């Protein structure tokens, strides 16, 4: 989230920060934070209040105004059929205006401080926080300011008796637009036109942001060739966390909810929420505590065990060189274990309640919340349990004197893995190798989740043919 050294602090008012992102603003604003929380925009309470609008304020404010304009045409003697046709024409004109504004104004590219700031207020905030229910509709005060010149244009371009009804129709179209927009984000359509509209709009947010500019209909997208490709639009979205009637409530403990997603769990869990906050997993405080770990706990706990195991092999007569070779073999063995676990266990596809629940605890939570710094490394208590069969397997496959050194190498590899994993998510590498590792791993999260299973290196991805394509691997998320 940075342009050079600048980072947006999500815990502080956002509006006067985003301009400093410069040329990276467009990329930043299109990495959504899928949370129903409403971020702070301004330090000033009054300005903050003016940016928040409940959806029902739109019909409450504008439907009477629309009726007033329509009645004006009636009062000057315009026949009812002409009034009705003018209203319909106004609604239709609004759909074109809606499309044009969305495509050419709301999605214009900006790089300067003030352009980024204005764009964020106008539309960027909605792409960054698409589930913010208090910033989904246009504030009436701002809409009133824009309505004045629009009314002047209507009066200029249409005969006097028709212009009020036409403008009233456009206002009605706007009300339909804002209410539809809110519903597409927070409603739960299961079939028909509304479900198709929701899919189309969710495509626009999360798949193809340069397509699908229509909200109330896809008509103008079809006319101007900006309809999302069918291969993308056929995907059944659960972006609002809806799956077959079930909604994951991000404000409640997650672990025992995700199982209910059934077959839609895989799609849901791979639509990341890019936020450093740690969601609640369990209602029970002890269980919750056990799921959270500081990265430095890993070397602090396990490096002494590595040292002790090394000393055992040396004590039993092995030279330093012997131990170094065995440790290196242990580290190499770990890289294969790391790859195999990541590919075949962590990315196993589940759909049953308990399958989804266990997968979420094991690895799914990391793909859903990739920047959660307290759930990036494996809990030491769980690691300790897994080490017992690992140690017994090593004793079975090696000699009594080399087993401790081999175990130490594997454990050292694990420490390197977890520390590297944390760094590629939260570090700011400047040298080539760690920068490439970071790009490589973020590709796995945000581009090609069925490739790039190595963390500490890409060796086994190269060996087993799961290296991301070069044209993707070269991109940075």
Coordinates of C-alpha atoms in Angstrom, one line a residue:
X1 CA 0.0 0.0 0.0
X2 CA 2.8 2.3 -0.6
X3 CA 4.2 4.8 -3.1
X4 CA 7.9 4.6 -2.4
X5 CA 8.0 5.0 1.4
X6 CA 4.4 6.1 2.0
X7 CA 1.9 3.7 3.6
X8 CA -1.8 4.3 4.2
X9 CA -2.6 3.9 7.8
X10 CA -6.0 2.3 7.9
X11 CA -6.5 3.3 11.6
X12 CA -6.3 7.0 10.8
X13 CA -8.6 9.2 8.6
X14 CA -8.1 8.1 5.0
X15 CA -9.1 10.9 2.7
X16 CA -6.0 13.1 3.0
X17 CA -3.7 10.1 3.0
X18 CA -4.6 8.5 -0.3
X19 CA -3.4 11.3 -2.5
X20 CA 0.2 10.6 -1.4
X21 CA 0.1 7.2 -3.0
X22 CA 0.7 8.9 -6.4
X23 CA 0.9 6.5 -9.3
X24 CA 0.3 3.5 -7.1
X25 CA -3.1 4.8 -6.0
X26 CA -5.0 3.0 -8.7
X27 CA -3.5 -0.4 -7.8
X28 CA -4.1 0.2 -4.1
X29 CA -7.7 1.3 -4.4
X30 CA -8.6 -1.8 -6.4
X31 CA -7.4 -4.2 -3.7
X32 CA -10.6 -4.3 -1.8
X33 CA -11.0 -4.7 2.0
X34 CA -14.1 -6.8 2.3
X35 CA -15.5 -5.7 5.6
X36 CA -18.7 -4.1 6.7
X37 CA -16.9 -1.8 9.0
X38 CA -17.0 1.9 8.1
X39 CA -13.5 3.5 8.0
X40 CA -12.9 7.0 9.2
X41 CA -12.5 9.5 6.3
X42 CA -12.1 12.9 8.1
X43 CA -10.8 14.0 11.5
X44 CA -13.6 16.6 11.6
X45 CA -16.8 15.0 12.9
X46 CA -19.1 17.1 10.7
X47 CA -17.3 16.3 7.5
X48 CA -17.2 12.7 8.6
X49 CA -21.0 12.7 9.1
X50 CA -21.6 14.2 5.6
X51 CA -19.9 11.2 4.0
X52 CA -22.2 8.7 5.6
X53 CA -25.7 8.0 4.3
X54 CA -28.2 5.2 5.0
X55 CA -29.7 3.8 1.8
X56 CA -33.3 4.6 2.7
X57 CA -32.4 8.3 2.8
X58 CA -32.3 8.3 -1.1
X59 CA -35.9 7.4 -1.8
X60 CA -37.0 9.4 1.3
X61 CA -35.4 12.5 -0.1
X62 CA -35.7 12.2 -3.8
X63 CA -39.0 10.4 -4.5
X64 CA -41.0 13.5 -3.3
X65 CA -38.8 15.7 -5.5
X66 CA -39.3 13.4 -8.5
X67 CA -43.1 13.5 -7.9
X68 CA -43.0 17.3 -7.6
X69 CA -41.3 17.6 -11.0
X70 CA -43.7 15.2 -12.7
X71 CA -46.7 17.0 -11.3
X72 CA -45.3 20.2 -12.7
X73 CA -45.7 18.8 -16.2
X74 CA -49.2 17.7 -15.4
X75 CA -50.2 21.1 -14.1
X76 CA -49.2 22.8 -17.3
X77 CA -51.6 20.6 -19.2
X78 CA -49.4 17.8 -20.6
X79 CA -51.5 14.7 -21.3
X80 CA -51.0 11.8 -18.8
X81 CA -49.7 9.5 -21.6
X82 CA -47.1 12.2 -22.5
X83 CA -46.2 12.6 -18.9
X84 CA -45.8 8.8 -18.5
X85 CA -43.7 8.5 -21.7
X86 CA -41.5 11.4 -20.5
X87 CA -40.9 9.7 -17.2
X88 CA -39.9 6.5 -18.9
X89 CA -37.6 8.4 -21.3
X90 CA -36.1 10.1 -18.2
X91 CA -35.4 6.8 -16.6
X92 CA -33.8 5.5 -19.8
X93 CA -31.7 8.6 -20.1
X94 CA -30.5 8.1 -16.5
X95 CA -29.3 4.5 -17.3
X96 CA -27.1 6.0 -20.0
X97 CA -25.8 8.7 -17.7
X98 CA -25.2 6.1 -15.0
X99 CA -23.1 4.1 -17.4
X100 CA -21.1 7.1 -18.7
X101 CA -20.4 8.5 -15.3
X102 CA -19.3 5.2 -14.0
X103 CA -17.1 4.3 -16.9
X104 CA -15.5 7.6 -17.7
X105 CA -15.6 9.7 -14.5
X106 CA -15.6 7.2 -11.7
X107 CA -13.0 5.0 -13.3
X108 CA -10.7 7.7 -14.7
X109 CA -7.0 7.1 -13.8
X110 CA -5.4 9.6 -11.4
X111 CA -1.9 10.1 -10.1
X112 CA -1.7 13.5 -8.6
X113 CA -2.4 14.2 -4.9
X114 CA -5.7 16.1 -5.3
X115 CA -6.9 14.0 -8.2
X116 CA -6.4 10.8 -6.1
X117 CA -8.1 12.5 -3.1
X118 CA -11.2 13.6 -5.1
X119 CA -11.4 10.3 -6.9
X120 CA -11.3 8.4 -3.6
X121 CA -14.2 10.5 -2.3
X122 CA -16.1 10.2 -5.5
X123 CA -15.8 6.4 -6.1
X124 CA -12.5 5.0 -5.1
X125 CA -13.6 4.6 -1.5
X126 CA -16.3 2.3 -2.7
X127 CA -13.9 0.0 -4.5
X128 CA -11.6 -0.1 -1.5
X129 CA -14.4 -0.8 0.9
X130 CA -17.2 -2.3 -1.2
X131 CA -19.2 -3.6 1.8
X132 CA -19.2 -0.2 3.6
X133 CA -23.0 0.2 3.8
X134 CA -22.9 3.8 4.8
X135 CA -21.0 4.9 1.7
X136 CA -22.8 2.9 -0.9
X137 CA -25.3 5.6 -1.9
X138 CA -24.6 9.2 -2.9
X139 CA -25.0 11.8 -0.1
X140 CA -28.2 13.9 -0.7
X141 CA -26.4 17.2 -0.2
X142 CA -23.8 16.4 -2.9
X143 CA -26.5 15.0 -5.2
X144 CA -28.5 18.2 -4.7
X145 CA -25.5 20.3 -5.9
X146 CA -25.2 18.1 -9.0
X147 CA -28.9 18.1 -9.7
X148 CA -29.0 21.9 -10.3
X149 CA -26.9 21.9 -13.4
X150 CA -28.5 18.7 -14.6
X151 CA -31.9 20.3 -14.4
X152 CA -30.6 23.3 -16.3
X153 CA -29.4 21.0 -19.1
X154 CA -32.9 19.3 -19.2
X155 CA -34.6 22.7 -19.5
X156 CA -32.2 23.7 -22.2
X157 CA -32.6 20.6 -24.4
X158 CA -36.3 19.8 -24.0
X159 CA -39.6 21.7 -24.5
X160 CA -40.8 23.4 -21.3
X161 CA -43.9 21.2 -20.7
X162 CA -41.8 18.0 -21.0
X163 CA -38.7 18.9 -19.1
X164 CA -40.0 18.5 -15.6
X165 CA -41.5 15.1 -16.3
X166 CA -38.3 14.1 -18.1
X167 CA -36.2 15.3 -15.1
X168 CA -38.5 13.6 -12.7
X169 CA -38.0 10.3 -14.6
X170 CA -34.2 10.8 -14.4
X171 CA -34.5 11.3 -10.6
X172 CA -36.6 8.2 -10.4
X173 CA -33.9 6.4 -12.4
X174 CA -31.3 7.7 -9.9
X175 CA -33.3 6.4 -6.9
X176 CA -33.6 3.0 -8.6
X177 CA -29.8 3.1 -9.3
X178 CA -28.8 3.8 -5.7
X179 CA -31.3 1.4 -4.1
X180 CA -30.3 -1.3 -6.6
X181 CA -26.6 -0.7 -5.9
X182 CA -27.1 -1.1 -2.2
X183 CA -29.1 -4.3 -2.7
X184 CA -26.5 -5.8 -5.0
X185 CA -24.0 -5.5 -2.2
X186 CA -26.1 -6.3 0.8
X187 CA -29.2 -8.1 -0.5
X188 CA -29.4 -11.9 -1.1
X189 CA -30.9 -12.6 -4.5
X190 CA -31.1 -16.3 -5.3
X191 CA -32.4 -16.3 -8.9
X192 CA -33.5 -14.3 -11.8
X193 CA -32.6 -10.8 -12.9
X194 CA -31.4 -9.6 -9.5
X195 CA -29.0 -12.5 -9.1
X196 CA -27.6 -11.9 -12.6
X197 CA -27.2 -8.2 -11.8
X198 CA -25.4 -9.1 -8.6
X199 CA -23.0 -11.4 -10.4
X200 CA -22.3 -8.7 -13.0
X201 CA -21.6 -6.1 -10.4
X202 CA -19.5 -8.4 -8.2
X203 CA -17.5 -9.3 -11.3
X204 CA -16.9 -5.5 -11.7
X205 CA -15.5 -5.3 -8.2
X206 CA -13.5 -8.4 -7.9
X207 CA -12.7 -9.8 -11.3
X208 CA -12.8 -7.4 -14.2
X209 CA -12.9 -3.8 -13.0
X210 CA -12.7 -2.4 -16.5
X211 CA -16.0 -4.1 -17.4
X212 CA -19.5 -4.1 -16.2
X213 CA -20.3 -0.5 -15.6
X214 CA -24.1 -0.8 -15.6
X215 CA -25.8 -1.1 -12.2
X216 CA -29.5 -1.1 -12.9
X217 CA -29.0 -3.1 -16.1
X218 CA -26.4 -4.4 -18.4
X219 CA -27.9 -2.8 -21.5
X220 CA -25.3 -0.2 -22.1
X221 CA -22.5 -2.6 -21.4
X222 CA -23.8 -4.8 -24.2
X223 CA -24.2 -1.8 -26.5
X224 CA -20.6 -0.5 -25.9
X225 CA -18.9 -3.9 -25.5
X226 CA -18.0 -3.7 -21.9
X227 CA -19.9 -6.7 -20.6
X228 CA -17.8 -9.0 -18.5
X229 CA -16.7 -12.1 -20.3
X230 CA -19.0 -15.1 -19.9
X231 CA -16.2 -17.3 -18.5
X232 CA -15.9 -14.8 -15.6
X233 CA -19.6 -14.0 -15.2
X234 CA -20.6 -17.6 -14.9
X235 CA -18.9 -17.8 -11.5
X236 CA -21.3 -17.9 -8.6
X237 CA -20.3 -15.2 -6.2
X238 CA -20.4 -15.3 -2.5
X239 CA -18.6 -12.0 -2.1
X240 CA -21.1 -10.8 0.3
X241 CA -20.4 -14.0 2.0
X242 CA -23.6 -15.6 0.8
X243 CA -23.7 -19.2 -0.1
X244 CA -27.0 -21.1 -0.6
X245 CA -28.7 -18.8 1.8
X246 CA -25.9 -18.8 4.4
X247 CA -24.1 -15.6 5.3
X248 CA -20.7 -15.5 7.1
X249 CA -20.9 -12.7 9.6
X250 CA -17.4 -11.2 9.8
X251 CA -18.3 -9.5 13.1
X252 CA -18.8 -12.9 14.8
X253 CA -16.3 -15.7 15.5
X254 CA -15.6 -17.3 12.1
X255 CA -14.4 -20.9 12.6
X256 CA -17.7 -22.6 13.3
X257 CA -19.4 -20.5 10.5
X258 CA -17.3 -21.3 7.5
X259 CA -18.3 -25.0 7.4
X260 CA -21.8 -24.0 6.4
X261 CA -20.5 -22.6 3.1
X262 CA -20.4 -26.1 1.7
X263 CA -19.2 -26.3 -1.9
X264 CA -18.9 -22.5 -2.0
X265 CA -16.3 -22.5 0.7
X266 CA -13.4 -22.8 -1.8
X267 CA -14.4 -19.8 -3.7
X268 CA -15.1 -17.8 -0.6
X269 CA -11.8 -18.6 1.1
X270 CA -9.8 -17.6 -1.9
X271 CA -11.4 -14.1 -2.1
X272 CA -8.9 -12.4 0.3
X273 CA -9.7 -9.6 2.7
X274 CA -6.5 -7.5 2.6
X275 CA -6.5 -6.1 6.1
X276 CA -4.0 -6.3 9.0
X277 CA -6.7 -6.7 11.6
X278 CA -7.1 -10.2 13.2
X279 CA -10.6 -11.5 13.0
X280 CA -12.1 -13.4 15.9
X281 CA -12.0 -17.2 15.4
X282 CA -13.5 -18.5 18.6
X283 CA -15.9 -17.3 21.3
X284 CA -13.8 -18.9 23.9
X285 CA -10.9 -16.7 25.0
X286 CA -8.4 -19.5 25.6
X287 CA -9.0 -21.1 22.2
X288 CA -8.8 -17.6 20.6
X289 CA -5.5 -17.0 22.3
X290 CA -4.0 -20.2 21.1
X291 CA -4.7 -19.3 17.4
X292 CA -2.6 -16.1 17.7
X293 CA 1.2 -16.1 17.6
X294 CA 3.9 -13.5 17.2
X295 CA 6.4 -14.4 14.5
X296 CA 9.4 -14.1 16.8
X297 CA 8.0 -16.9 19.0
X298 CA 9.0 -19.4 16.4
X299 CA 12.8 -18.9 16.5
X300 CA 12.7 -18.1 20.2
X301 CA 11.1 -21.5 21.0
X302 CA 12.5 -23.8 18.3
X303 CA 16.1 -22.6 17.8
X304 CA 17.2 -23.8 21.2
X305 CA 15.6 -27.2 20.4
X306 CA 17.7 -27.2 17.1
X307 CA 20.8 -26.4 19.1
X308 CA 20.1 -29.2 21.6
X309 CA 19.5 -31.7 18.9
X310 CA 22.8 -30.8 17.2
X311 CA 24.7 -31.2 20.4
X312 CA 23.3 -34.7 20.8
X313 CA 24.8 -35.8 17.5
X314 CA 28.1 -34.2 18.3
X315 CA 28.1 -35.7 21.8
X316 CA 27.6 -39.1 20.2
X317 CA 30.8 -38.8 18.2
X318 CA 30.1 -37.0 14.9
X319 CA 32.4 -34.3 13.7
X320 CA 31.2 -30.7 13.0
X321 CA 31.5 -31.4 9.3
X322 CA 29.4 -34.5 9.6
X323 CA 26.7 -32.6 11.5
X324 CA 26.7 -29.7 9.0
X325 CA 26.1 -32.1 6.1
X326 CA 23.3 -33.9 7.9
X327 CA 21.7 -30.6 8.9
X328 CA 21.9 -29.4 5.3
X329 CA 20.2 -32.6 4.3
X330 CA 17.5 -32.0 7.0
X331 CA 16.9 -28.5 5.7
X332 CA 16.6 -29.8 2.1
X333 CA 14.2 -32.5 3.3
X334 CA 12.1 -29.8 5.0
X335 CA 11.8 -27.8 1.8
X336 CA 10.2 -30.9 0.2
X337 CA 7.9 -31.4 3.2
X338 CA 7.0 -27.7 3.1
X339 CA 6.1 -28.0 -0.6
X340 CA 4.2 -31.3 -0.2
X341 CA 2.2 -30.1 2.8
X342 CA 1.3 -26.8 1.1
X343 CA 0.3 -28.4 -2.2
X344 CA -1.5 -31.6 -1.1
X345 CA -2.8 -30.8 2.4
X346 CA -3.2 -27.1 2.7
X347 CA -4.8 -26.8 -0.7
X348 CA -7.0 -29.9 -0.5
X349 CA -10.5 -29.0 -1.7
X350 CA -13.2 -29.5 0.9
X351 CA -17.0 -29.1 1.0
X352 CA -18.3 -30.8 4.1
X353 CA -18.9 -28.9 7.3
X354 CA -16.0 -30.3 9.2
X355 CA -13.7 -30.5 6.2
X356 CA -14.2 -26.8 5.6
X357 CA -13.8 -26.0 9.3
X358 CA -10.5 -27.9 9.7
X359 CA -9.2 -26.5 6.4
X360 CA -10.0 -23.0 7.5
X361 CA -8.1 -23.5 10.7
X362 CA -5.1 -25.1 9.0
X363 CA -4.6 -22.8 6.0
X364 CA -7.8 -21.3 4.7
X365 CA -7.8 -18.5 7.2
X366 CA -4.4 -17.4 5.8
X367 CA -5.8 -17.2 2.3
X368 CA -8.9 -15.3 3.5
X369 CA -6.9 -12.9 5.7
X370 CA -3.4 -13.0 4.2
X371 CA -2.2 -9.9 6.1
X372 CA -3.2 -11.1 9.5
X373 CA 0.2 -11.0 11.2
X374 CA -0.9 -13.0 14.2
X375 CA -1.9 -16.1 12.2
X376 CA 1.0 -16.2 9.7
X377 CA 3.1 -18.7 11.7
X378 CA 2.2 -22.1 13.0
X379 CA 1.2 -22.2 16.7
X380 CA 4.0 -23.7 18.8
X381 CA 1.6 -26.0 20.7
X382 CA 0.3 -27.5 17.5
X383 CA 3.9 -27.8 16.1
X384 CA 5.0 -29.6 19.3
X385 CA 2.3 -32.2 18.8
X386 CA 3.3 -32.8 15.1
X387 CA 7.0 -33.1 16.0
X388 CA 6.5 -36.4 17.8
X389 CA 5.6 -38.5 14.7
X390 CA 8.1 -36.5 12.7
X391 CA 10.9 -37.4 15.2
X392 CA 9.9 -41.0 15.3
X393 CA 9.9 -41.2 11.5
X394 CA 13.4 -39.7 11.4
X395 CA 14.6 -42.3 14.0
X396 CA 13.1 -45.0 11.9
X397 CA 14.8 -43.9 8.7
X398 CA 18.3 -42.9 10.0
X399 CA 20.9 -44.1 12.5
X400 CA 20.6 -43.3 16.2
X401 CA 23.6 -40.9 16.0
X402 CA 22.5 -39.0 12.9
X403 CA 18.8 -38.8 13.8
X404 CA 19.2 -35.8 16.1
X405 CA 21.2 -33.7 13.5
X406 CA 18.7 -34.7 10.8
X407 CA 15.8 -33.7 13.0
X408 CA 17.6 -30.4 13.9
X409 CA 18.0 -29.7 10.2
X410 CA 14.3 -30.3 9.5
X411 CA 13.4 -28.1 12.5
X412 CA 15.8 -25.4 11.3
X413 CA 14.2 -25.5 7.9
X414 CA 10.8 -25.1 9.5
X415 CA 12.0 -22.0 11.5
X416 CA 13.4 -20.6 8.2
X417 CA 10.1 -21.3 6.5
X418 CA 7.8 -19.6 9.1
X419 CA 10.1 -16.6 9.5
X420 CA 10.4 -16.2 5.7
X421 CA 6.7 -16.6 5.3
X422 CA 6.1 -13.7 7.7
X423 CA 8.7 -11.6 6.0
X424 CA 7.3 -12.0 2.5
X425 CA 3.9 -10.8 3.8
X426 CA 5.0 -8.0 6.1
X427 CA 8.6 -7.2 5.2
X428 CA 9.8 -4.5 2.7
X429 CA 12.6 -6.3 0.9
X430 CA 15.1 -4.2 -1.0
X431 CA 17.5 -6.8 -2.4
X432 CA 16.7 -9.0 -5.4
X433 CA 16.2 -12.5 -3.8
X434 CA 13.8 -11.5 -1.1
X435 CA 11.9 -9.2 -3.5
X436 CA 11.5 -12.1 -5.9
X437 CA 10.3 -14.4 -3.1
X438 CA 7.8 -11.8 -2.1
X439 CA 6.5 -11.4 -5.6
X440 CA 6.4 -15.1 -6.1
X441 CA 4.4 -15.8 -2.9
X442 CA 2.0 -12.9 -3.4
X443 CA 1.3 -14.3 -6.9
X444 CA 0.2 -17.5 -5.2
X445 CA -2.2 -15.5 -3.0
X446 CA -3.6 -13.1 -5.6
X447 CA -3.0 -14.5 -9.1
X448 CA -2.5 -18.2 -9.4
X449 CA -3.4 -20.1 -6.3
X450 CA -2.8 -23.5 -7.8
X451 CA 0.8 -22.7 -8.5
X452 CA 3.8 -21.5 -6.5
X453 CA 3.7 -23.7 -3.4
X454 CA 7.2 -23.1 -2.2
X455 CA 7.8 -20.5 0.4
X456 CA 11.5 -20.5 1.2
X457 CA 12.4 -21.3 -2.5
X458 CA 10.9 -22.2 -5.8
X459 CA 13.0 -25.4 -6.2
X460 CA 10.3 -28.0 -5.9
X461 CA 7.8 -25.9 -8.0
X462 CA 10.4 -26.1 -10.8
X463 CA 10.9 -29.9 -10.2
X464 CA 7.2 -30.7 -10.1
X465 CA 6.0 -28.2 -12.8
X466 CA 4.0 -25.9 -10.5
X467 CA 6.0 -22.8 -11.2
X468 CA 3.7 -19.9 -12.2
X469 CA 3.9 -18.9 -15.8
X470 CA 6.6 -16.4 -16.4
X471 CA 4.2 -13.6 -17.6
X472 CA 2.4 -13.9 -14.2
X473 CA 5.4 -14.6 -12.0
X474 CA 6.8 -11.3 -13.2
X475 CA 4.0 -9.3 -11.8
X476 CA 3.8 -7.9 -8.3
X477 CA 0.5 -7.8 -6.4

